[in-house]
Structures are given as structure tokens and as C-alpha cells.
């Protein structure tokens, strides 16, 4: 793998990205809203991977955050490769990066399932969980060893923005990156909801979710269905990785951990196993974080997000949209 | 895909399934002990016996739920292709060999609609037609046609079991008797050659039970599918089956036409709970009465 150049700035979820100009003094509400929706979109896309895998296999894929990190790295590498062969037309480059990174990250997702989880299926419940933690550490170290521990920058690719509702300076600036992120997220979520609710594969996924053995007896190849679920989750995570890269402009080997924990929180908050729940949970976590940062303190934004999670789980143990656990026959 | 093993024995054309020396042990418990029987093509074969006789274990072996400890299960598939069921993976038993089953406790996909339940059963051919979903999403490669055909078939079955009006209701909301018939229809949607039913009449009222008998007869007659069923309700067994196999304590004690089995002293002894030593006495008594 080619080694990427380094960067000094430290990115952080929730903070305005370094590439963005500081918001004008027209209050913090609207910028926080826009930033929250953007951040929430990224969380939501990652959360879908957690929730789909949990629904079908009943395990938490702790390596999923690191698959997101791999997706971000692959996006950066493909970007630089495209630039080096002279493709600089931004929309084309973005589209190519999107597809190539999705395909490659999907391959990672498939491989992770194949080597780390499938051999343990039918083992005791904690085995795949431990294996997932191991896989997560492995992927982090793999990225660290091959790419180095420092931050890797991407020169701003999508620049500029729009000012909406500008009356006497009281408008809101939305950067083009944010517009791309939100639109792409909406498109992907619609597409994946349709796949799960309308297609043959989605039917098989829902059948496996309810009764894996019965689905197998009806001729559904359960192993393949699970593999494809991991592939779909990884593809979505890679899109989130690309968005992160565009938004913050830097990646390092550790971004998967924080993003993974937040997205997992989002999935639990929305009701794990529920697709719309993951989206709503992601959006909520993003908004809570940015609003807390805007009105209270940046340092305590994670405390706020996780406190809300605890409160929701005390009163709604199965999450916002989750169904209460039904006794399986 | 698994090719049929070279050592799959050639069965006579009219024999669909041959169970040979089937033994299943769970630790020290022998649930099924050296059971052999044949299922003829187009027959309704009933597997009966007192509780705990090992009927469901035999079923679980035939349908791939368990791998038998000892024994060979040969299915005489389409075109004379032999399949050794104990060597197939669970989804291949339905897909390649054409064995479908239902459960004693209903296992429908409760959260999915009645129609979707029947479509899941047609997953394998649809997956092929949709080119692993990719072509399907793009609407290419004849997928739409295959999907339409699958829906057509599912609707035909809903019509047949009288549930067409409830096609879009979640399966869990249907009444018990309807769920039973839906489960049979779902099994039939996999295009089986052998349909295994585990106590299909359990918990049904007499009218529903009558509907079920009619459905099973029509499956045998119109679809030419052989049925292997476990049943406690003797009126159902005697009325519809062509061939009865009786198990007791994991062993086969009788095998023949319903009439022959009904008069078999061993069967009577097993059902009436006669001590082993008394079986011969009972046999003599019956012989004496017949003479």
C-alpha cells in the first residue's frame, strides 16, 4: 500500500472542521443545526452497519468502526491516485472514489466476516464478540503499520458554500460538502430501505433475522445472506469514511474507534435492529453533540451524548424504534 | 454446488426416500435405534408412535436438522439422481434434494406478511434470476419476470388455502388453523418432491382438521408430492395415509398399510402400554380370537 503524507492538525468529531471558515456572528443555533445534521448523517450511515448485522446475526460487530476507518483511508488513497493520473474534475473524481472505495471496503467487510465470525458461528455467544474486538485492534494496527500513526491530509476537494436565508447577515452558511453529505445520505438510506423492504435479498435478510434455521430449510443460503449483510454495511461505512474525509480533511488510524462507539450508541438509541432507528439515532447523537458544543462546552459533548443514551435506555430499554425482545420459539 | 456422490445407491423408481439403519444418539440416550423404511413416490406415509418414540428425531434427520449418528438417507431425486441427505448442508436439502418440512410448533416468519412468507420459500430461484440482487435492483436480466411469476405462484397457493384476502397481513396475526395451512403452502412453494409434516393436525378443531385432510389429499393428487407425516390423531392417519410406520422407544415395531398396522398386536401393546413380557400373551390372545 502506498504511504500517505502526514499532517499535524488533530481532527475531532463535533468541532467545526479546520477547512471551514468560522461561522459569522449570527448566533450559534443554525450553524449548530447544520453541523449536527451533517455529523448525524455520518453517524447514521455507520450505525446502519451495526444495526443490520445485529439484526441478522445477533452480535455487535465491534470492528465496524474500523471498517469505516479503512473506508476513509481507501477513499484518500483513491483520491490521490486519481489526482496523480490526472483526473481532477471534481464530480467525476468523487463518483469514482465513491464506487471504488465502496467496492474495496465491502471486500474488507466480507473478509472480516469470513475469517473472524463465520468460523465461530454456533459457538457460545461471547466468542464472536471477542473475535470482533480482536479484529478491531487488528485493523487499527494494520492501518497504523502500513500508513503510520500521523494524520493524513486531503487538500480541500469540494470548496465553497451557500448562504441561505440571508437577511441583514442573519443567514446560515451551508458548505457544499455539507450539502453533498446530507443528500448522499438521504439517497443511500432510501436505496437501502428499498433493498431491505422490496428485494429478494432483503426478504431473505428479514427471514434470517426472524428464524435462521427455518430460512435455511426453505432454501435460503444463510451464510451468503449474512455475508451480503456485512458487505452492505461495509459499503455504507466506506461512504461515511469518504464523507468524514471530505468534511474534516484528515484521517488517521484511530478515527474508527470514536466514530464506531458513537455510531453504536446511535444504533442502540434508535433501537438496535431497526433501520430507521439507526438513522434517527445517528441524527440525534449528531445534533446533541453539536448543540451541546455550541451552548455549553465542547469538552463535555461526549458526556452529553452518552448521558442521553443512558436516560433513553432507562425509560425505553429497547430504544426509540426498537421492538421489545420477543421470546423466540 | 454439490454433485451427487458416486456411492448414492440406485433406488427402484417408485421409491422416493429410503431410510437405512438410521440411529441417532444424544450422549447416552439413543433416540432412534436402527430404523429403516421406504417412502414411495406419491404416497402419504404416516410416522406414528407414543410420545418420545423418536418420530420427530427421524424427521429432523431427514430434513437436515440433525446429522444422524449412523445410517444412510437416500433420496431418489428428479431424473434418477440420488442424494445422500445426511451429507447435504441444510439449505441444500430443500434446494437440491427437494425436501420441505413444517414444524410441530409453527415457525412462520411472524413479522412478514403471508405473501412474503411464500416468497421467501422461492428465494433460491429468485436469487439466481436476480443475479445476486445486483441485476434485480437495476431491473435487468429477466428478474422482473421471475419475481412476477413467484408472486403469481404465491397467490395461487393463498387462493388454494383460502387466505388470498389476508395476503398482506402479518403471518403472526392469522388464526392458528390458517397459520398451519400457510406453513404447508410455504413448504410447497419450495417445489419439493417430499413434504414432511410434523403433527399438522395438532390443535385443530374438527372442521379445520377436515380442511387439512382435503389439502393433503390434493397435494398428493394434483402436485404429485409424497407426504411424510407425524400424527397423533388416528382418525387423520387412518383416513389419509397409504402406508404407516410405527415407532416405539426409538425402534420400528410395525410397517405396513393402515389396516395391517391397526391390527398388529405390537402396536396395540405399545399404545395400550402392555409390559414387554405380556406382549406375547396379547399376541396369542389376538391370534386365538381370530382363529
Coordinates of C-alpha atoms in Angstrom, one line a residue:
Chain A
X1 CA 0.0 0.0 0.0
X2 CA 1.4 3.4 -0.8
X3 CA 2.2 5.5 2.2
X4 CA 0.4 8.8 2.6
X5 CA 1.9 12.1 3.6
X6 CA 1.4 13.4 7.2
X7 CA -0.5 16.3 8.8
X8 CA -0.3 18.0 12.1
X9 CA -3.8 19.2 12.8
X10 CA -5.9 16.9 15.0
X11 CA -9.5 16.3 13.8
X12 CA -12.3 15.9 16.2
X13 CA -15.9 14.9 15.7
X14 CA -18.3 17.7 16.6
X15 CA -15.8 20.5 16.2
X16 CA -16.1 22.7 13.1
X17 CA -13.7 21.2 10.7
X18 CA -10.4 23.0 10.2
X19 CA -11.1 23.6 6.5
X20 CA -14.2 25.6 7.3
X21 CA -14.3 29.3 8.0
X22 CA -15.6 30.1 11.4
X23 CA -19.3 30.8 11.4
X24 CA -20.3 34.5 11.3
X25 CA -21.7 36.1 14.4
X26 CA -25.3 35.4 13.6
X27 CA -26.0 33.1 16.6
X28 CA -25.0 29.5 17.0
X29 CA -28.3 27.8 16.6
X30 CA -28.4 27.5 12.9
X31 CA -24.8 26.6 12.3
X32 CA -25.1 24.0 15.1
X33 CA -28.2 22.6 13.4
X34 CA -26.4 22.3 10.1
X35 CA -23.3 20.8 11.6
X36 CA -25.4 18.4 13.7
X37 CA -27.3 17.1 10.7
X38 CA -24.1 16.6 8.8
X39 CA -22.4 14.8 11.6
X40 CA -25.6 12.8 12.3
X41 CA -25.6 11.7 8.7
X42 CA -22.2 10.2 9.1
X43 CA -23.1 8.5 12.3
X44 CA -26.3 7.2 10.8
X45 CA -24.6 5.6 7.9
X46 CA -22.2 3.8 10.2
X47 CA -25.0 2.9 12.6
X48 CA -26.8 1.1 9.8
X49 CA -24.0 -1.4 9.6
X50 CA -24.2 -2.1 13.3
X51 CA -27.9 -2.5 13.3
X52 CA -28.2 -4.7 10.3
X53 CA -25.5 -7.1 11.5
X54 CA -27.1 -7.2 15.0
X55 CA -30.5 -7.9 13.5
X56 CA -29.4 -10.8 11.4
X57 CA -26.6 -12.4 13.4
X58 CA -27.4 -11.1 16.9
X59 CA -23.8 -9.9 17.5
X60 CA -22.2 -6.4 17.8
X61 CA -19.6 -6.1 15.1
X62 CA -17.1 -4.0 17.1
X63 CA -14.8 -4.0 14.1
X64 CA -17.3 -1.9 12.1
X65 CA -15.9 1.4 13.2
X66 CA -12.5 0.3 11.9
X67 CA -14.1 -0.8 8.6
X68 CA -15.2 2.9 8.5
X69 CA -11.7 4.0 9.1
X70 CA -10.4 1.7 6.3
X71 CA -13.1 3.2 4.1
X72 CA -11.8 6.7 4.8
X73 CA -8.2 5.6 4.1
X74 CA -9.1 3.9 0.9
X75 CA -11.0 7.0 -0.2
X76 CA -8.0 9.1 0.4
X77 CA -5.7 6.7 -1.4
X78 CA -8.1 6.5 -4.4
X79 CA -8.3 10.3 -4.4
X80 CA -4.6 10.8 -4.5
X81 CA -4.2 8.0 -7.1
X82 CA -6.8 9.7 -9.3
X83 CA -5.1 13.1 -8.9
X84 CA -1.8 11.5 -9.9
X85 CA -3.2 10.1 -13.1
X86 CA -4.7 13.5 -13.9
X87 CA -8.4 13.1 -13.1
X88 CA -9.1 16.4 -11.4
X89 CA -12.6 17.1 -12.5
X90 CA -14.2 17.0 -9.0
X91 CA -17.6 15.4 -9.6
X92 CA -16.1 12.6 -11.7
X93 CA -13.3 12.1 -9.2
X94 CA -15.8 12.0 -6.3
X95 CA -18.0 9.5 -8.1
X96 CA -15.1 7.2 -8.9
X97 CA -13.8 7.5 -5.4
X98 CA -17.2 6.6 -4.0
X99 CA -17.6 3.5 -6.1
X100 CA -14.0 2.2 -5.8
X101 CA -13.9 2.8 -2.1
X102 CA -17.3 1.2 -1.6
X103 CA -16.2 -1.9 -3.5
X104 CA -12.9 -2.2 -1.7
X105 CA -14.3 -1.6 1.7
X106 CA -17.1 -4.1 1.0
X107 CA -14.3 -6.6 0.3
X108 CA -12.8 -5.8 3.7
X109 CA -16.3 -6.3 5.4
X110 CA -16.7 -9.6 3.6
X111 CA -13.3 -10.8 4.6
X112 CA -13.8 -9.8 8.3
X113 CA -17.0 -11.8 8.4
X114 CA -15.4 -14.8 6.6
X115 CA -12.3 -15.1 8.7
X116 CA -13.3 -13.8 12.1
X117 CA -17.0 -14.5 12.6
X118 CA -18.2 -17.3 10.4
X119 CA -15.9 -20.0 11.9
X120 CA -17.3 -19.0 15.3
X121 CA -21.0 -19.2 14.3
X122 CA -22.7 -21.7 16.6
X123 CA -20.1 -21.2 19.2
X124 CA -21.0 -19.6 22.5
X125 CA -22.3 -16.0 22.3
X126 CA -19.2 -14.2 23.6
X127 CA -16.8 -15.8 21.1
X128 CA -17.7 -13.7 18.1
X129 CA -17.8 -10.6 20.3
X130 CA -14.2 -11.2 21.5
X131 CA -13.2 -12.0 17.9
X132 CA -14.8 -8.7 16.8
X133 CA -12.7 -6.8 19.4
X134 CA -9.6 -8.6 18.1
X135 CA -10.5 -7.7 14.6
X136 CA -11.0 -4.1 15.5
X137 CA -7.5 -3.9 17.1
X138 CA -6.0 -5.8 14.1
X139 CA -7.5 -3.3 11.6
X140 CA -6.3 -0.3 13.6
X141 CA -2.8 -1.7 13.9
X142 CA -2.8 -2.7 10.2
X143 CA -3.6 0.9 9.2
X144 CA -1.1 2.2 11.7
X145 CA 1.7 0.0 10.4
X146 CA 1.0 0.4 6.8
X147 CA 0.2 4.2 6.9
X148 CA 2.0 5.4 10.0
X149 CA 0.4 6.9 13.1
X150 CA 0.2 10.6 12.0
X151 CA -2.8 12.4 10.4
X152 CA -3.1 12.1 6.7
X153 CA -4.4 15.3 4.9
X154 CA -6.5 15.6 1.9
X155 CA -6.4 19.0 0.3
X156 CA -9.9 20.6 0.2
X157 CA -11.6 19.0 -2.7
X158 CA -15.1 20.4 -2.5
X159 CA -14.9 24.1 -1.6
X160 CA -17.4 27.0 -1.3
X161 CA -20.9 27.1 0.1
X162 CA -24.2 28.8 0.0
X163 CA -25.7 31.3 2.3
X164 CA -29.4 30.6 3.0
X165 CA -32.0 33.0 4.3
X166 CA -29.6 35.9 4.3
X167 CA -31.4 38.9 5.9
X168 CA -29.1 41.5 7.4
X169 CA -26.4 39.0 7.9
X170 CA -28.7 36.6 9.8
X171 CA -28.4 33.7 7.4
X172 CA -26.8 30.3 7.7
X173 CA -23.8 29.2 5.8
X174 CA -24.0 25.7 4.4
X175 CA -20.9 24.4 2.7
X176 CA -21.1 22.4 -0.4
X177 CA -19.5 19.5 1.4
X178 CA -22.4 19.5 3.9
X179 CA -24.9 19.6 1.1
X180 CA -23.2 16.6 -0.6
X181 CA -23.1 14.7 2.7
X182 CA -26.7 15.1 3.6
X183 CA -28.0 14.5 0.0
X184 CA -25.9 11.4 -0.4
X185 CA -27.0 10.1 3.0
X186 CA -30.7 10.6 2.2
X187 CA -30.2 8.9 -1.2
X188 CA -28.4 5.9 0.3
X189 CA -30.8 5.4 3.1
X190 CA -33.8 5.4 0.7
X191 CA -31.9 2.9 -1.5
X192 CA -31.1 0.6 1.3
X193 CA -34.6 0.8 2.8
X194 CA -35.9 -0.2 -0.6
X195 CA -33.4 -3.1 -0.9
X196 CA -34.4 -4.4 2.5
X197 CA -38.2 -4.0 2.0
X198 CA -38.6 -4.8 -1.6
X199 CA -35.9 -7.1 -3.0
X200 CA -35.4 -10.8 -2.7
X201 CA -32.2 -10.3 -0.8
X202 CA -34.0 -8.1 1.7
X203 CA -36.7 -10.6 2.2
X204 CA -34.1 -13.3 2.9
X205 CA -32.4 -11.0 5.3
X206 CA -35.6 -10.4 7.2
X207 CA -36.4 -14.1 7.2
X208 CA -32.9 -14.9 8.6
X209 CA -33.4 -12.3 11.2
X210 CA -36.5 -14.0 12.5
X211 CA -35.6 -17.6 12.2
X212 CA -32.3 -18.5 10.6
X213 CA -32.8 -22.3 10.7
X214 CA -36.2 -22.1 9.1
X215 CA -34.9 -19.8 6.4
X216 CA -32.2 -22.4 5.6
X217 CA -34.8 -25.2 5.4
X218 CA -36.6 -23.1 2.8
X219 CA -33.5 -23.0 0.6
X220 CA -32.1 -19.6 1.7
X221 CA -28.3 -19.7 1.8
X222 CA -27.9 -18.2 5.3
X223 CA -24.1 -17.9 5.1
X224 CA -24.3 -16.0 1.9
X225 CA -27.1 -13.7 3.2
X226 CA -25.1 -12.9 6.2
X227 CA -22.0 -12.2 4.1
X228 CA -24.0 -9.8 1.9
X229 CA -25.3 -8.0 5.0
X230 CA -21.7 -7.4 6.0
X231 CA -20.9 -6.2 2.5
X232 CA -23.8 -3.8 2.6
X233 CA -22.8 -2.5 6.0
X234 CA -19.2 -2.0 5.0
X235 CA -20.2 -0.2 1.8
X236 CA -22.2 2.3 3.8
X237 CA -19.4 2.7 6.3
X238 CA -17.0 3.5 3.4
X239 CA -19.3 6.2 2.2
X240 CA -19.3 7.6 5.7
X241 CA -15.5 7.4 5.6
X242 CA -15.4 9.4 2.4
X243 CA -17.7 12.0 4.0
X244 CA -15.5 12.2 7.0
X245 CA -12.5 12.7 4.8
X246 CA -14.2 15.4 2.8
X247 CA -15.6 17.1 5.9
X248 CA -12.5 17.1 8.2
X249 CA -9.8 16.8 5.5
X250 CA -7.7 14.4 7.6
X251 CA -7.8 10.8 8.6
X252 CA -5.7 8.7 11.0
X253 CA -5.8 5.1 12.1
X254 CA -7.7 5.9 15.3
X255 CA -10.8 7.6 13.9
X256 CA -12.7 4.4 13.7
X257 CA -12.8 3.9 17.5
X258 CA -14.6 7.1 18.4
X259 CA -16.8 7.0 15.4
X260 CA -17.6 3.4 16.0
X261 CA -18.6 3.9 19.6
X262 CA -20.8 6.9 18.7
X263 CA -22.5 5.1 15.8
X264 CA -23.1 2.1 18.0
X265 CA -24.6 4.4 20.6
X266 CA -26.8 5.8 17.8
X267 CA -27.9 2.3 16.8
X268 CA -28.8 1.5 20.4
X269 CA -30.5 4.8 20.9
X270 CA -32.7 4.3 17.8
X271 CA -33.4 0.7 18.8
X272 CA -30.9 -1.8 17.6
X273 CA -32.1 -4.0 14.8
X274 CA -34.2 -1.2 13.3
X275 CA -33.1 0.5 10.2
X276 CA -35.0 3.8 10.5
X277 CA -34.0 3.7 14.2
X278 CA -30.3 3.8 13.3
X279 CA -30.8 6.8 11.0
X280 CA -32.8 8.7 13.7
X281 CA -30.4 7.7 16.4
X282 CA -27.4 8.9 14.3
X283 CA -29.1 12.2 13.6
X284 CA -30.0 12.6 17.3
X285 CA -26.5 11.9 18.5
X286 CA -25.0 14.3 16.0
X287 CA -27.5 17.1 17.0
X288 CA -27.0 16.5 20.7
X289 CA -23.2 16.8 20.3
X290 CA -23.1 19.9 18.2
X291 CA -25.8 21.7 20.3
X292 CA -24.0 20.8 23.5
X293 CA -20.7 22.0 22.0
X294 CA -22.4 25.2 20.8
X295 CA -24.2 26.2 24.0
X296 CA -22.3 24.5 26.8
X297 CA -18.8 23.1 26.3
X298 CA -17.0 21.2 23.6
X299 CA -15.2 19.1 26.2
X300 CA -18.3 17.6 27.6
X301 CA -20.1 16.8 24.3
X302 CA -19.4 13.1 24.6
X303 CA -20.6 13.1 28.2
X304 CA -23.8 14.7 27.0
X305 CA -24.3 12.2 24.2
X306 CA -23.8 9.2 26.3
X307 CA -25.9 10.6 29.2
X308 CA -28.8 11.0 26.9
X309 CA -28.3 7.4 25.8
X310 CA -28.4 6.2 29.4
X311 CA -31.6 8.2 30.1
X312 CA -33.3 6.9 27.0
X313 CA -32.4 3.3 27.8
X314 CA -33.7 3.6 31.3
X315 CA -37.1 4.7 30.1
X316 CA -37.1 2.9 26.7
X317 CA -34.9 -0.1 27.1
X318 CA -35.4 -1.2 23.5
X319 CA -34.5 2.2 22.1
X320 CA -36.7 4.7 20.3
X321 CA -38.0 2.5 17.5
X322 CA -36.9 -1.0 18.7
X323 CA -39.4 -3.7 19.3
X324 CA -39.3 -5.2 22.7
X325 CA -37.5 -8.5 22.7
X326 CA -39.9 -11.2 21.6
X327 CA -39.4 -14.6 23.1
X328 CA -38.1 -16.8 20.3
X329 CA -39.6 -20.2 19.9
Chain B
X1 CA -22.9 -26.9 -5.8
X2 CA -22.6 -30.4 -4.5
X3 CA -22.6 -33.1 -7.1
X4 CA -24.4 -36.3 -6.2
X5 CA -21.9 -38.7 -4.5
X6 CA -20.9 -41.6 -6.6
X7 CA -21.9 -44.0 -3.9
X8 CA -25.5 -43.0 -3.7
X9 CA -27.3 -46.3 -4.2
X10 CA -29.7 -46.7 -7.1
X11 CA -33.2 -47.0 -5.8
X12 CA -36.2 -48.6 -7.5
X13 CA -38.1 -45.9 -9.5
X14 CA -41.2 -46.0 -7.3
X15 CA -39.2 -45.4 -4.1
X16 CA -38.6 -41.8 -3.2
X17 CA -36.8 -42.0 0.1
X18 CA -35.0 -44.9 1.7
X19 CA -34.0 -44.7 5.3
X20 CA -31.5 -47.3 6.3
X21 CA -30.2 -48.2 9.7
X22 CA -30.9 -44.7 11.0
X23 CA -29.6 -44.3 14.5
X24 CA -29.4 -41.0 16.5
X25 CA -27.7 -40.8 19.9
X26 CA -27.6 -37.8 22.1
X27 CA -24.9 -38.6 24.6
X28 CA -26.0 -41.8 26.3
X29 CA -29.6 -41.6 25.0
X30 CA -30.4 -43.5 21.9
X31 CA -33.4 -41.6 20.5
X32 CA -33.7 -43.6 17.3
X33 CA -32.3 -47.1 17.0
X34 CA -31.6 -48.8 13.7
X35 CA -34.8 -47.7 11.9
X36 CA -35.2 -48.5 8.2
X37 CA -38.2 -47.8 6.0
X38 CA -39.1 -46.6 2.5
X39 CA -41.3 -43.8 1.3
X40 CA -42.9 -44.5 -2.0
X41 CA -43.4 -41.8 -4.6
X42 CA -46.8 -40.2 -4.4
X43 CA -47.8 -41.8 -1.2
X44 CA -48.8 -40.4 2.1
X45 CA -46.7 -42.1 4.7
X46 CA -47.5 -41.7 8.4
X47 CA -45.0 -42.0 11.1
X48 CA -46.8 -42.8 14.4
X49 CA -45.9 -43.9 17.9
X50 CA -46.3 -43.0 21.5
X51 CA -44.8 -39.8 22.9
X52 CA -41.0 -39.9 23.0
X53 CA -40.9 -42.7 20.4
X54 CA -38.4 -40.8 18.3
X55 CA -40.7 -39.7 15.5
X56 CA -39.5 -36.1 15.4
X57 CA -35.9 -37.1 15.6
X58 CA -36.3 -39.2 12.5
X59 CA -37.9 -36.1 10.9
X60 CA -35.0 -33.9 12.0
X61 CA -32.5 -36.3 10.4
X62 CA -34.4 -36.5 7.1
X63 CA -34.7 -32.7 6.9
X64 CA -31.1 -31.9 7.9
X65 CA -31.8 -30.6 11.3
X66 CA -29.6 -33.3 12.8
X67 CA -26.8 -35.2 11.3
X68 CA -27.5 -38.9 12.1
X69 CA -25.0 -40.8 14.3
X70 CA -25.4 -43.9 12.0
X71 CA -27.4 -44.5 8.9
X72 CA -28.0 -43.6 5.3
X73 CA -30.8 -41.5 3.9
X74 CA -31.1 -41.8 0.2
X75 CA -33.5 -39.6 -1.8
X76 CA -34.3 -40.6 -5.3
X77 CA -34.4 -37.1 -6.9
X78 CA -35.6 -35.9 -10.2
X79 CA -34.1 -37.7 -13.2
X80 CA -33.0 -40.6 -11.0
X81 CA -30.3 -38.6 -9.3
X82 CA -29.6 -39.9 -5.9
X83 CA -28.9 -37.6 -2.9
X84 CA -27.5 -38.7 0.4
X85 CA -29.4 -36.3 2.6
X86 CA -27.1 -36.7 5.6
X87 CA -24.2 -35.2 3.6
X88 CA -26.0 -32.1 2.3
X89 CA -25.9 -28.7 4.0
X90 CA -29.2 -27.5 5.4
X91 CA -30.2 -25.1 2.6
X92 CA -29.2 -27.7 0.0
X93 CA -31.7 -30.2 1.4
X94 CA -34.5 -28.0 0.2
X95 CA -32.8 -26.6 -2.8
X96 CA -31.2 -29.6 -4.4
X97 CA -32.9 -32.7 -2.9
X98 CA -36.4 -31.1 -2.7
X99 CA -37.3 -32.0 0.9
X100 CA -39.5 -29.4 2.7
X101 CA -40.9 -29.6 6.2
X102 CA -43.2 -27.9 8.7
X103 CA -42.9 -27.9 12.5
X104 CA -45.0 -29.0 15.4
X105 CA -44.8 -25.5 16.8
X106 CA -45.5 -23.2 13.9
X107 CA -42.4 -21.5 12.6
X108 CA -43.7 -18.9 10.2
X109 CA -41.9 -15.6 9.8
X110 CA -44.4 -13.8 12.0
X111 CA -43.3 -10.3 11.2
X112 CA -43.6 -10.8 7.5
X113 CA -46.8 -10.9 5.5
X114 CA -48.4 -14.1 4.4
X115 CA -47.4 -13.4 0.8
X116 CA -43.8 -12.6 1.8
X117 CA -43.6 -15.9 3.7
X118 CA -44.4 -17.7 0.5
X119 CA -41.9 -15.6 -1.5
X120 CA -39.1 -16.4 0.9
X121 CA -39.7 -20.0 0.1
X122 CA -38.9 -19.2 -3.6
X123 CA -35.7 -17.4 -2.6
X124 CA -33.2 -19.7 -4.3
X125 CA -34.6 -19.5 -7.9
X126 CA -35.3 -15.7 -7.5
X127 CA -31.7 -15.1 -6.3
X128 CA -30.4 -16.8 -9.4
X129 CA -32.8 -14.8 -11.6
X130 CA -31.8 -11.5 -9.9
X131 CA -28.1 -12.1 -10.4
X132 CA -27.4 -11.9 -6.7
X133 CA -29.8 -8.9 -6.4
X134 CA -27.5 -6.6 -8.5
X135 CA -29.3 -7.2 -11.7
X136 CA -32.6 -7.2 -9.8
X137 CA -32.0 -3.7 -8.4
X138 CA -31.2 -2.5 -11.9
X139 CA -34.3 -4.2 -13.3
X140 CA -32.3 -6.3 -15.7
X141 CA -31.9 -10.0 -16.7
X142 CA -35.4 -11.2 -16.5
X143 CA -35.7 -10.7 -12.8
X144 CA -39.0 -8.8 -13.0
X145 CA -40.5 -11.7 -14.9
X146 CA -39.2 -14.2 -12.3
X147 CA -40.5 -12.0 -9.5
X148 CA -43.9 -11.7 -11.1
X149 CA -44.0 -15.5 -11.6
X150 CA -43.1 -16.0 -7.9
X151 CA -45.8 -13.7 -6.8
X152 CA -48.3 -15.4 -9.1
X153 CA -47.4 -18.8 -7.6
X154 CA -47.6 -17.5 -4.1
X155 CA -51.1 -16.0 -4.8
X156 CA -52.2 -19.3 -6.4
X157 CA -51.3 -21.0 -3.1
X158 CA -53.0 -18.4 -1.0
X159 CA -56.1 -18.9 -3.1
X160 CA -55.9 -22.6 -2.6
X161 CA -55.7 -22.4 1.2
X162 CA -58.3 -19.7 1.2
X163 CA -56.1 -16.9 2.5
X164 CA -55.9 -14.6 -0.5
X165 CA -57.8 -11.9 1.3
X166 CA -55.2 -11.8 4.0
X167 CA -52.1 -11.8 1.8
X168 CA -50.8 -8.6 3.2
X169 CA -51.4 -9.3 6.9
X170 CA -48.5 -10.2 9.1
X171 CA -48.4 -14.0 9.4
X172 CA -48.5 -13.8 13.2
X173 CA -51.9 -12.2 13.1
X174 CA -53.6 -15.1 11.3
X175 CA -55.7 -17.6 13.3
X176 CA -54.0 -20.8 14.3
X177 CA -55.6 -23.1 11.7
X178 CA -54.7 -20.6 8.9
X179 CA -51.1 -20.4 10.1
X180 CA -50.9 -24.2 9.8
X181 CA -52.1 -24.2 6.2
X182 CA -49.9 -21.2 5.4
X183 CA -46.9 -23.1 6.7
X184 CA -47.8 -26.1 4.4
X185 CA -48.2 -23.7 1.5
X186 CA -44.9 -22.2 2.2
X187 CA -43.2 -25.6 2.2
X188 CA -44.9 -26.4 -1.1
X189 CA -43.6 -23.2 -2.6
X190 CA -40.1 -24.6 -2.5
X191 CA -41.2 -27.1 -5.1
X192 CA -40.5 -30.2 -3.0
X193 CA -40.7 -33.8 -4.0
X194 CA -41.1 -34.8 -0.4
X195 CA -43.2 -32.8 2.1
X196 CA -42.6 -33.6 5.8
X197 CA -45.3 -32.5 8.2
X198 CA -44.8 -32.7 11.9
X199 CA -48.2 -33.1 13.5
X200 CA -50.1 -30.9 11.1
X201 CA -53.5 -31.6 12.8
X202 CA -52.3 -30.7 16.3
X203 CA -54.6 -28.2 17.9
X204 CA -57.0 -28.0 15.0
X205 CA -60.8 -28.3 15.5
X206 CA -62.6 -31.0 13.6
X207 CA -63.6 -28.7 10.7
X208 CA -60.0 -27.4 10.3
X209 CA -58.8 -30.9 10.5
X210 CA -61.1 -31.9 7.7
X211 CA -59.8 -29.0 5.6
X212 CA -56.3 -30.1 6.3
X213 CA -57.1 -33.7 5.1
X214 CA -58.5 -32.3 1.9
X215 CA -55.5 -30.1 1.4
X216 CA -53.1 -33.0 1.9
X217 CA -55.0 -35.2 -0.5
X218 CA -55.0 -32.6 -3.1
X219 CA -51.3 -32.1 -2.7
X220 CA -50.7 -35.8 -3.3
X221 CA -53.1 -35.9 -6.2
X222 CA -52.6 -32.6 -8.0
X223 CA -48.9 -31.9 -7.2
X224 CA -47.7 -35.5 -7.1
X225 CA -45.8 -34.7 -4.0
X226 CA -45.1 -37.5 -1.5
X227 CA -46.0 -36.7 2.1
X228 CA -44.3 -38.0 5.2
X229 CA -46.3 -37.0 8.3
X230 CA -46.1 -37.4 12.0
X231 CA -49.6 -37.5 13.5
X232 CA -51.2 -38.4 16.8
X233 CA -54.8 -38.1 15.5
X234 CA -55.5 -41.7 14.5
X235 CA -58.6 -40.6 12.5
X236 CA -56.4 -38.5 10.3
X237 CA -53.8 -41.2 10.0
X238 CA -56.2 -44.0 9.1
X239 CA -58.2 -41.8 6.8
X240 CA -55.5 -40.4 4.5
X241 CA -52.3 -42.4 4.8
X242 CA -51.3 -45.2 2.4
X243 CA -48.5 -46.5 4.5
X244 CA -47.9 -46.4 8.2
X245 CA -44.6 -46.8 10.1
X246 CA -44.8 -47.3 13.9
X247 CA -42.0 -46.4 16.3
X248 CA -41.7 -47.2 19.9
X249 CA -38.7 -46.4 22.1
X250 CA -36.7 -45.5 19.0
X251 CA -37.3 -48.8 17.3
X252 CA -39.5 -49.6 14.4
X253 CA -42.2 -52.0 15.6
X254 CA -44.5 -52.1 12.6
X255 CA -44.7 -51.0 9.0
X256 CA -47.5 -51.6 6.5
X257 CA -50.9 -50.4 5.4
X258 CA -53.1 -48.7 8.0
X259 CA -55.3 -51.7 8.2
X260 CA -52.4 -54.1 8.9
X261 CA -50.8 -51.7 11.4
X262 CA -54.0 -51.2 13.3
X263 CA -54.3 -55.0 13.8
X264 CA -50.6 -55.5 14.7
X265 CA -50.5 -56.8 18.3
X266 CA -47.2 -55.0 18.9
X267 CA -48.8 -51.7 18.0
X268 CA -51.7 -52.3 20.2
X269 CA -49.4 -53.3 23.0
X270 CA -47.3 -50.1 22.5
X271 CA -50.4 -47.9 22.6
X272 CA -52.1 -49.6 25.4
X273 CA -48.9 -49.8 27.5
X274 CA -48.6 -53.6 27.9
X275 CA -45.4 -54.8 29.6
X276 CA -42.8 -56.4 27.3
X277 CA -43.4 -59.9 28.8
X278 CA -47.1 -59.6 28.2
X279 CA -46.8 -58.8 24.5
X280 CA -46.6 -62.4 23.6
X281 CA -49.6 -63.2 25.7
X282 CA -51.5 -60.4 24.0
X283 CA -50.4 -61.8 20.6
X284 CA -51.6 -65.2 21.4
X285 CA -54.9 -63.8 22.6
X286 CA -55.4 -62.0 19.4
X287 CA -54.5 -65.0 17.3
X288 CA -56.8 -67.1 19.4
X289 CA -59.6 -64.6 18.8
X290 CA -59.0 -64.6 15.1
X291 CA -58.9 -68.3 14.8

